[in-house]
Amino acid sequence: MIWRWFTAIIGCYGFAVASAMLTARVLPVSSDMARVEVTGWPMLLSFLVYAMAGLWTLHEIRLGRVSAVIWGSTLVMAGLLWWLGVRA
């Protein structure tokens, strides 16, 4: 039960942050939009992602599946962010 709560709190936070950062990095920046506007929407949606992932983590019966999905996708998104680098 401790690992499930740790995954729900810390793992889902990492999942939400990584998904927001990756979405903000991948979205195109046009000349009319500022970089702040492109970053703002994924950050707002990350609160919803965090809540949904946390509820799913506590609802799913199989702990192995929860851990694999949350921690695995967080690591994949963090790896993609590292590979893409900083937007110039």
PDB file of N, CA and C in Angstrom:
ATOM      1  N   MET A   1       0.825  -1.193   0.000  1.00  0.00           N
ATOM      2  CA  MET A   1       0.000   0.000   0.000  1.00  0.00           C
ATOM      3  C   MET A   1       0.871   1.258   0.000  1.00  0.00           C
ATOM      4  N   ILE A   2       2.033   1.183   0.621  1.00  0.00           N
ATOM      5  CA  ILE A   2       2.931   2.341   0.645  1.00  0.00           C
ATOM      6  C   ILE A   2       3.425   2.664  -0.761  1.00  0.00           C
ATOM      7  N   TRP A   3       3.794   1.636  -1.530  1.00  0.00           N
ATOM      8  CA  TRP A   3       4.277   1.873  -2.891  1.00  0.00           C
ATOM      9  C   TRP A   3       3.172   2.466  -3.780  1.00  0.00           C
ATOM     10  N   ARG A   4       1.948   2.049  -3.570  1.00  0.00           N
ATOM     11  CA  ARG A   4       0.829   2.592  -4.351  1.00  0.00           C
ATOM     12  C   ARG A   4       0.641   4.079  -4.063  1.00  0.00           C
ATOM     13  N   TRP A   5       0.690   4.465  -2.801  1.00  0.00           N
ATOM     14  CA  TRP A   5       0.538   5.872  -2.448  1.00  0.00           C
ATOM     15  C   TRP A   5       1.741   6.684  -2.904  1.00  0.00           C
ATOM     16  N   PHE A   6       2.927   6.116  -2.814  1.00  0.00           N
ATOM     17  CA  PHE A   6       4.118   6.800  -3.309  1.00  0.00           C
ATOM     18  C   PHE A   6       4.010   7.033  -4.815  1.00  0.00           C
ATOM     19  N   THR A   7       3.531   6.045  -5.540  1.00  0.00           N
ATOM     20  CA  THR A   7       3.337   6.182  -6.981  1.00  0.00           C
ATOM     21  C   THR A   7       2.240   7.193  -7.274  1.00  0.00           C
ATOM     22  N   ALA A   8       1.180   7.179  -6.481  1.00  0.00           N
ATOM     23  CA  ALA A   8       0.075   8.114  -6.710  1.00  0.00           C
ATOM     24  C   ALA A   8       0.506   9.559  -6.473  1.00  0.00           C
ATOM     25  N   ILE A   9       1.333   9.802  -5.485  1.00  0.00           N
ATOM     26  CA  ILE A   9       1.716  11.177  -5.156  1.00  0.00           C
ATOM     27  C   ILE A   9       2.935  11.623  -5.958  1.00  0.00           C
ATOM     28  N   ILE A  10       4.035  10.904  -5.831  1.00  0.00           N
ATOM     29  CA  ILE A  10       5.285  11.320  -6.463  1.00  0.00           C
ATOM     30  C   ILE A  10       5.330  10.922  -7.934  1.00  0.00           C
ATOM     31  N   GLY A  11       4.961   9.708  -8.234  1.00  0.00           N
ATOM     32  CA  GLY A  11       5.013   9.236  -9.612  1.00  0.00           C
ATOM     33  C   GLY A  11       4.072   9.998 -10.529  1.00  0.00           C
ATOM     34  N   CYS A  12       2.860  10.246 -10.061  1.00  0.00           N
ATOM     35  CA  CYS A  12       1.905  10.984 -10.883  1.00  0.00           C
ATOM     36  C   CYS A  12       2.301  12.446 -11.025  1.00  0.00           C
ATOM     37  N   TYR A  13       2.971  13.000 -10.032  1.00  0.00           N
ATOM     38  CA  TYR A  13       3.500  14.360 -10.168  1.00  0.00           C
ATOM     39  C   TYR A  13       4.556  14.400 -11.266  1.00  0.00           C
ATOM     40  N   GLY A  14       5.468  13.439 -11.238  1.00  0.00           N
ATOM     41  CA  GLY A  14       6.478  13.366 -12.291  1.00  0.00           C
ATOM     42  C   GLY A  14       5.863  13.135 -13.656  1.00  0.00           C
ATOM     43  N   PHE A  15       4.831  12.310 -13.713  1.00  0.00           N
ATOM     44  CA  PHE A  15       4.119  12.052 -14.960  1.00  0.00           C
ATOM     45  C   PHE A  15       3.480  13.327 -15.495  1.00  0.00           C
ATOM     46  N   ALA A  16       2.824  14.083 -14.637  1.00  0.00           N
ATOM     47  CA  ALA A  16       2.159  15.316 -15.063  1.00  0.00           C
ATOM     48  C   ALA A  16       3.172  16.368 -15.500  1.00  0.00           C
ATOM     49  N   VAL A  17       4.253  16.498 -14.765  1.00  0.00           N
ATOM     50  CA  VAL A  17       5.279  17.481 -15.123  1.00  0.00           C
ATOM     51  C   VAL A  17       5.948  17.107 -16.435  1.00  0.00           C
ATOM     52  N   ALA A  18       6.296  15.843 -16.588  1.00  0.00           N
ATOM     53  CA  ALA A  18       6.955  15.405 -17.822  1.00  0.00           C
ATOM     54  C   ALA A  18       6.032  15.558 -19.026  1.00  0.00           C
ATOM     55  N   SER A  19       4.757  15.245 -18.856  1.00  0.00           N
ATOM     56  CA  SER A  19       3.832  15.394 -19.989  1.00  0.00           C
ATOM     57  C   SER A  19       3.622  16.862 -20.341  1.00  0.00           C
ATOM     58  N   ALA A  20       3.559  17.739 -19.339  1.00  0.00           N
ATOM     59  CA  ALA A  20       3.405  19.173 -19.615  1.00  0.00           C
ATOM     60  C   ALA A  20       4.648  19.730 -20.301  1.00  0.00           C
ATOM     61  N   MET A  21       5.815  19.330 -19.830  1.00  0.00           N
ATOM     62  CA  MET A  21       7.052  19.821 -20.439  1.00  0.00           C
ATOM     63  C   MET A  21       7.210  19.316 -21.865  1.00  0.00           C
ATOM     64  N   LEU A  22       6.883  18.064 -22.089  1.00  0.00           N
ATOM     65  CA  LEU A  22       7.004  17.507 -23.432  1.00  0.00           C
ATOM     66  C   LEU A  22       5.997  18.145 -24.388  1.00  0.00           C
ATOM     67  N   THR A  23       4.783  18.366 -23.929  1.00  0.00           N
ATOM     68  CA  THR A  23       3.779  19.013 -24.767  1.00  0.00           C
ATOM     69  C   THR A  23       4.189  20.443 -25.098  1.00  0.00           C
ATOM     70  N   ALA A  24       4.697  21.176 -24.111  1.00  0.00           N
ATOM     71  CA  ALA A  24       5.144  22.545 -24.360  1.00  0.00           C
ATOM     72  C   ALA A  24       6.343  22.576 -25.292  1.00  0.00           C
ATOM     73  N   ARG A  25       7.175  21.571 -25.225  1.00  0.00           N
ATOM     74  CA  ARG A  25       8.363  21.528 -26.090  1.00  0.00           C
ATOM     75  C   ARG A  25       8.000  21.172 -27.519  1.00  0.00           C
ATOM     76  N   VAL A  26       7.015  20.319 -27.714  1.00  0.00           N
ATOM     77  CA  VAL A  26       6.666  19.834 -29.043  1.00  0.00           C
ATOM     78  C   VAL A  26       5.735  20.808 -29.779  1.00  0.00           C
ATOM     79  N   LEU A  27       4.904  21.554 -29.051  1.00  0.00           N
ATOM     80  CA  LEU A  27       3.980  22.477 -29.703  1.00  0.00           C
ATOM     81  C   LEU A  27       4.748  23.536 -30.491  1.00  0.00           C
ATOM     82  N   PRO A  28       4.274  23.850 -31.684  1.00  0.00           N
ATOM     83  CA  PRO A  28       4.975  24.855 -32.485  1.00  0.00           C
ATOM     84  C   PRO A  28       4.722  26.271 -31.956  1.00  0.00           C
ATOM     85  N   VAL A  29       5.712  27.122 -32.121  1.00  0.00           N
ATOM     86  CA  VAL A  29       5.595  28.525 -31.733  1.00  0.00           C
ATOM     87  C   VAL A  29       5.532  29.343 -33.007  1.00  0.00           C
ATOM     88  N   SER A  30       4.386  29.984 -33.223  1.00  0.00           N
ATOM     89  CA  SER A  30       4.264  30.834 -34.411  1.00  0.00           C
ATOM     90  C   SER A  30       4.739  32.241 -34.068  1.00  0.00           C
ATOM     91  N   SER A  31       4.794  33.077 -35.070  1.00  0.00           N
ATOM     92  CA  SER A  31       5.263  34.441 -34.838  1.00  0.00           C
ATOM     93  C   SER A  31       4.248  35.251 -34.027  1.00  0.00           C
ATOM     94  N   ASP A  32       2.983  34.864 -34.074  1.00  0.00           N
ATOM     95  CA  ASP A  32       1.949  35.598 -33.349  1.00  0.00           C
ATOM     96  C   ASP A  32       1.861  35.202 -31.880  1.00  0.00           C
ATOM     97  N   MET A  33       2.296  33.994 -31.561  1.00  0.00           N
ATOM     98  CA  MET A  33       2.173  33.498 -30.191  1.00  0.00           C
ATOM     99  C   MET A  33       3.512  33.625 -29.470  1.00  0.00           C
ATOM    100  N   ALA A  34       3.436  34.016 -28.240  1.00  0.00           N
ATOM    101  CA  ALA A  34       4.634  34.060 -27.418  1.00  0.00           C
ATOM    102  C   ALA A  34       4.905  32.669 -26.854  1.00  0.00           C
ATOM    103  N   ARG A  35       6.125  32.448 -26.477  1.00  0.00           N
ATOM    104  CA  ARG A  35       6.492  31.154 -25.911  1.00  0.00           C
ATOM    105  C   ARG A  35       5.756  30.905 -24.597  1.00  0.00           C
ATOM    106  N   VAL A  36       5.417  31.989 -23.902  1.00  0.00           N
ATOM    107  CA  VAL A  36       4.684  31.856 -22.640  1.00  0.00           C
ATOM    108  C   VAL A  36       3.290  31.285 -22.879  1.00  0.00           C
ATOM    109  N   GLU A  37       2.637  31.697 -23.964  1.00  0.00           N
ATOM    110  CA  GLU A  37       1.302  31.185 -24.264  1.00  0.00           C
ATOM    111  C   GLU A  37       1.340  29.712 -24.634  1.00  0.00           C
ATOM    112  N   VAL A  38       2.379  29.305 -25.334  1.00  0.00           N
ATOM    113  CA  VAL A  38       2.503  27.892 -25.708  1.00  0.00           C
ATOM    114  C   VAL A  38       2.774  27.039 -24.474  1.00  0.00           C
ATOM    115  N   THR A  39       3.480  27.578 -23.507  1.00  0.00           N
ATOM    116  CA  THR A  39       3.787  26.839 -22.286  1.00  0.00           C
ATOM    117  C   THR A  39       2.617  26.847 -21.307  1.00  0.00           C
ATOM    118  N   GLY A  40       1.793  27.859 -21.363  1.00  0.00           N
ATOM    119  CA  GLY A  40       0.716  28.011 -20.385  1.00  0.00           C
ATOM    120  C   GLY A  40      -0.351  26.942 -20.452  1.00  0.00           C
ATOM    121  N   TRP A  41      -0.797  26.581 -21.654  1.00  0.00           N
ATOM    122  CA  TRP A  41      -1.861  25.587 -21.771  1.00  0.00           C
ATOM    123  C   TRP A  41      -1.460  24.208 -21.274  1.00  0.00           C
ATOM    124  N   PRO A  42      -0.286  23.705 -21.613  1.00  0.00           N
ATOM    125  CA  PRO A  42       0.091  22.404 -21.039  1.00  0.00           C
ATOM    126  C   PRO A  42       0.231  22.438 -19.513  1.00  0.00           C
ATOM    127  N   MET A  43       0.661  23.564 -18.979  1.00  0.00           N
ATOM    128  CA  MET A  43       0.773  23.658 -17.518  1.00  0.00           C
ATOM    129  C   MET A  43      -0.602  23.637 -16.863  1.00  0.00           C
ATOM    130  N   LEU A  44      -1.582  24.288 -17.471  1.00  0.00           N
ATOM    131  CA  LEU A  44      -2.937  24.245 -16.927  1.00  0.00           C
ATOM    132  C   LEU A  44      -3.522  22.841 -17.008  1.00  0.00           C
ATOM    133  N   LEU A  45      -3.285  22.176 -18.120  1.00  0.00           N
ATOM    134  CA  LEU A  45      -3.812  20.823 -18.284  1.00  0.00           C
ATOM    135  C   LEU A  45      -3.094  19.796 -17.408  1.00  0.00           C
ATOM    136  N   SER A  46      -1.893  20.126 -16.944  1.00  0.00           N
ATOM    137  CA  SER A  46      -1.151  19.171 -16.110  1.00  0.00           C
ATOM    138  C   SER A  46      -1.849  18.917 -14.775  1.00  0.00           C
ATOM    139  N   PHE A  47      -2.607  19.884 -14.278  1.00  0.00           N
ATOM    140  CA  PHE A  47      -3.356  19.656 -13.041  1.00  0.00           C
ATOM    141  C   PHE A  47      -4.423  18.579 -13.243  1.00  0.00           C
ATOM    142  N   LEU A  48      -5.086  18.623 -14.379  1.00  0.00           N
ATOM    143  CA  LEU A  48      -6.072  17.600 -14.712  1.00  0.00           C
ATOM    144  C   LEU A  48      -5.406  16.242 -14.928  1.00  0.00           C
ATOM    145  N   VAL A  49      -4.266  16.231 -15.590  1.00  0.00           N
ATOM    146  CA  VAL A  49      -3.523  14.988 -15.818  1.00  0.00           C
ATOM    147  C   VAL A  49      -3.092  14.382 -14.485  1.00  0.00           C
ATOM    148  N   TYR A  50      -2.609  15.223 -13.568  1.00  0.00           N
ATOM    149  CA  TYR A  50      -2.178  14.745 -12.243  1.00  0.00           C
ATOM    150  C   TYR A  50      -3.352  14.124 -11.474  1.00  0.00           C
ATOM    151  N   ALA A  51      -4.488  14.783 -11.503  1.00  0.00           N
ATOM    152  CA  ALA A  51      -5.653  14.264 -10.774  1.00  0.00           C
ATOM    153  C   ALA A  51      -6.149  12.955 -11.386  1.00  0.00           C
ATOM    154  N   MET A  52      -6.215  12.903 -12.710  1.00  0.00           N
ATOM    155  CA  MET A  52      -6.700  11.685 -13.360  1.00  0.00           C
ATOM    156  C   MET A  52      -5.738  10.517 -13.150  1.00  0.00           C
ATOM    157  N   ALA A  53      -4.447  10.768 -13.262  1.00  0.00           N
ATOM    158  CA  ALA A  53      -3.471   9.698 -13.061  1.00  0.00           C
ATOM    159  C   ALA A  53      -3.473   9.219 -11.614  1.00  0.00           C
ATOM    160  N   GLY A  54      -3.612  10.150 -10.682  1.00  0.00           N
ATOM    161  CA  GLY A  54      -3.655   9.770  -9.272  1.00  0.00           C
ATOM    162  C   GLY A  54      -4.880   8.931  -8.932  1.00  0.00           C
ATOM    163  N   LEU A  55      -6.012   9.316  -9.462  1.00  0.00           N
ATOM    164  CA  LEU A  55      -7.219   8.525  -9.218  1.00  0.00           C
ATOM    165  C   LEU A  55      -7.134   7.152  -9.857  1.00  0.00           C
ATOM    166  N   TRP A  56      -6.575   7.085 -11.058  1.00  0.00           N
ATOM    167  CA  TRP A  56      -6.412   5.787 -11.707  1.00  0.00           C
ATOM    168  C   TRP A  56      -5.438   4.910 -10.925  1.00  0.00           C
ATOM    169  N   THR A  57      -4.386   5.508 -10.403  1.00  0.00           N
ATOM    170  CA  THR A  57      -3.404   4.756  -9.622  1.00  0.00           C
ATOM    171  C   THR A  57      -4.041   4.121  -8.391  1.00  0.00           C
ATOM    172  N   LEU A  58      -4.916   4.845  -7.736  1.00  0.00           N
ATOM    173  CA  LEU A  58      -5.572   4.305  -6.541  1.00  0.00           C
ATOM    174  C   LEU A  58      -6.734   3.370  -6.881  1.00  0.00           C
ATOM    175  N   HIS A  59      -7.259   3.460  -8.091  1.00  0.00           N
ATOM    176  CA  HIS A  59      -8.397   2.632  -8.475  1.00  0.00           C
ATOM    177  C   HIS A  59      -7.974   1.281  -9.068  1.00  0.00           C
ATOM    178  N   GLU A  60      -6.887   1.267  -9.818  1.00  0.00           N
ATOM    179  CA  GLU A  60      -6.443   0.044 -10.496  1.00  0.00           C
ATOM    180  C   GLU A  60      -6.038  -1.025  -9.476  1.00  0.00           C
ATOM    181  N   ILE A  61      -6.447  -2.238  -9.719  1.00  0.00           N
ATOM    182  CA  ILE A  61      -6.188  -3.339  -8.779  1.00  0.00           C
ATOM    183  C   ILE A  61      -4.740  -3.809  -8.856  1.00  0.00           C
ATOM    184  N   ARG A  62      -4.206  -3.945 -10.075  1.00  0.00           N
ATOM    185  CA  ARG A  62      -2.863  -4.504 -10.256  1.00  0.00           C
ATOM    186  C   ARG A  62      -1.782  -3.439 -10.070  1.00  0.00           C
ATOM    187  N   LEU A  63      -0.994  -3.582  -9.034  1.00  0.00           N
ATOM    188  CA  LEU A  63       0.045  -2.618  -8.706  1.00  0.00           C
ATOM    189  C   LEU A  63       1.182  -2.635  -9.722  1.00  0.00           C
ATOM    190  N   GLY A  64       1.489  -3.792 -10.270  1.00  0.00           N
ATOM    191  CA  GLY A  64       2.544  -3.874 -11.279  1.00  0.00           C
ATOM    192  C   GLY A  64       2.210  -3.087 -12.525  1.00  0.00           C
ATOM    193  N   ARG A  65       0.966  -3.169 -12.931  1.00  0.00           N
ATOM    194  CA  ARG A  65       0.528  -2.410 -14.110  1.00  0.00           C
ATOM    195  C   ARG A  65       0.586  -0.912 -13.836  1.00  0.00           C
ATOM    196  N   VAL A  66       0.160  -0.497 -12.666  1.00  0.00           N
ATOM    197  CA  VAL A  66       0.201   0.915 -12.288  1.00  0.00           C
ATOM    198  C   VAL A  66       1.633   1.428 -12.297  1.00  0.00           C
ATOM    199  N   SER A  67       2.517   0.680 -11.669  1.00  0.00           N
ATOM    200  CA  SER A  67       3.919   1.100 -11.605  1.00  0.00           C
ATOM    201  C   SER A  67       4.546   1.158 -12.984  1.00  0.00           C
ATOM    202  N   ALA A  68       4.272   0.160 -13.815  1.00  0.00           N
ATOM    203  CA  ALA A  68       4.856   0.132 -15.157  1.00  0.00           C
ATOM    204  C   ALA A  68       4.369   1.305 -16.001  1.00  0.00           C
ATOM    205  N   VAL A  69       3.090   1.611 -15.932  1.00  0.00           N
ATOM    206  CA  VAL A  69       2.544   2.690 -16.756  1.00  0.00           C
ATOM    207  C   VAL A  69       3.024   4.054 -16.261  1.00  0.00           C
ATOM    208  N   ILE A  70       2.907   4.318 -14.981  1.00  0.00           N
ATOM    209  CA  ILE A  70       3.251   5.643 -14.457  1.00  0.00           C
ATOM    210  C   ILE A  70       4.754   5.885 -14.520  1.00  0.00           C
ATOM    211  N   TRP A  71       5.545   4.986 -13.922  1.00  0.00           N
ATOM    212  CA  TRP A  71       6.994   5.208 -13.887  1.00  0.00           C
ATOM    213  C   TRP A  71       7.628   5.024 -15.262  1.00  0.00           C
ATOM    214  N   GLY A  72       7.139   4.057 -16.031  1.00  0.00           N
ATOM    215  CA  GLY A  72       7.695   3.820 -17.356  1.00  0.00           C
ATOM    216  C   GLY A  72       7.443   4.978 -18.301  1.00  0.00           C
ATOM    217  N   SER A  73       6.215   5.463 -18.343  1.00  0.00           N
ATOM    218  CA  SER A  73       5.925   6.584 -19.242  1.00  0.00           C
ATOM    219  C   SER A  73       6.602   7.865 -18.784  1.00  0.00           C
ATOM    220  N   THR A  74       6.787   8.034 -17.482  1.00  0.00           N
ATOM    221  CA  THR A  74       7.521   9.198 -16.991  1.00  0.00           C
ATOM    222  C   THR A  74       8.970   9.149 -17.451  1.00  0.00           C
ATOM    223  N   LEU A  75       9.578   7.988 -17.364  1.00  0.00           N
ATOM    224  CA  LEU A  75      10.962   7.856 -17.824  1.00  0.00           C
ATOM    225  C   LEU A  75      11.080   8.028 -19.336  1.00  0.00           C
ATOM    226  N   VAL A  76      10.119   7.515 -20.084  1.00  0.00           N
ATOM    227  CA  VAL A  76      10.154   7.681 -21.544  1.00  0.00           C
ATOM    228  C   VAL A  76      10.013   9.156 -21.912  1.00  0.00           C
ATOM    229  N   MET A  77       9.075   9.859 -21.283  1.00  0.00           N
ATOM    230  CA  MET A  77       8.902  11.281 -21.585  1.00  0.00           C
ATOM    231  C   MET A  77      10.111  12.099 -21.166  1.00  0.00           C
ATOM    232  N   ALA A  78      10.715  11.764 -20.011  1.00  0.00           N
ATOM    233  CA  ALA A  78      11.926  12.468 -19.590  1.00  0.00           C
ATOM    234  C   ALA A  78      13.072  12.200 -20.555  1.00  0.00           C
ATOM    235  N   GLY A  79      13.175  10.976 -21.054  1.00  0.00           N
ATOM    236  CA  GLY A  79      14.195  10.664 -22.046  1.00  0.00           C
ATOM    237  C   GLY A  79      13.991  11.428 -23.348  1.00  0.00           C
ATOM    238  N   LEU A  80      12.742  11.546 -23.777  1.00  0.00           N
ATOM    239  CA  LEU A  80      12.450  12.327 -24.983  1.00  0.00           C
ATOM    240  C   LEU A  80      12.789  13.800 -24.790  1.00  0.00           C
ATOM    241  N   LEU A  81      12.502  14.319 -23.604  1.00  0.00           N
ATOM    242  CA  LEU A  81      12.855  15.709 -23.323  1.00  0.00           C
ATOM    243  C   LEU A  81      14.363  15.903 -23.354  1.00  0.00           C
ATOM    244  N   TRP A  82      15.080  14.976 -22.790  1.00  0.00           N
ATOM    245  CA  TRP A  82      16.544  15.064 -22.802  1.00  0.00           C
ATOM    246  C   TRP A  82      17.066  14.978 -24.234  1.00  0.00           C
ATOM    247  N   TRP A  83      16.471  14.106 -25.036  1.00  0.00           N
ATOM    248  CA  TRP A  83      16.903  13.915 -26.422  1.00  0.00           C
ATOM    249  C   TRP A  83      16.585  15.142 -27.271  1.00  0.00           C
ATOM    250  N   LEU A  84      15.414  15.745 -27.061  1.00  0.00           N
ATOM    251  CA  LEU A  84      15.040  16.938 -27.832  1.00  0.00           C
ATOM    252  C   LEU A  84      15.857  18.167 -27.452  1.00  0.00           C
ATOM    253  N   GLY A  85      16.230  18.266 -26.206  1.00  0.00           N
ATOM    254  CA  GLY A  85      17.028  19.396 -25.756  1.00  0.00           C
ATOM    255  C   GLY A  85      16.201  20.671 -25.591  1.00  0.00           C
ATOM    256  N   VAL A  86      16.903  21.767 -25.419  1.00  0.00           N
ATOM    257  CA  VAL A  86      16.271  23.061 -25.188  1.00  0.00           C
ATOM    258  C   VAL A  86      15.919  23.689 -26.538  1.00  0.00           C
ATOM    259  N   ARG A  87      14.769  24.290 -26.600  1.00  0.00           N
ATOM    260  CA  ARG A  87      14.356  24.972 -27.840  1.00  0.00           C
ATOM    261  C   ARG A  87      15.168  26.241 -28.005  1.00  0.00           C
ATOM    262  N   ALA A  88      15.729  26.397 -29.164  1.00  0.00           N
ATOM    263  CA  ALA A  88      16.570  27.575 -29.420  1.00  0.00           C
ATOM    264  C   ALA A  88      15.768  28.763 -29.873  1.00  0.00           C
TER     265      ALA A  88
END
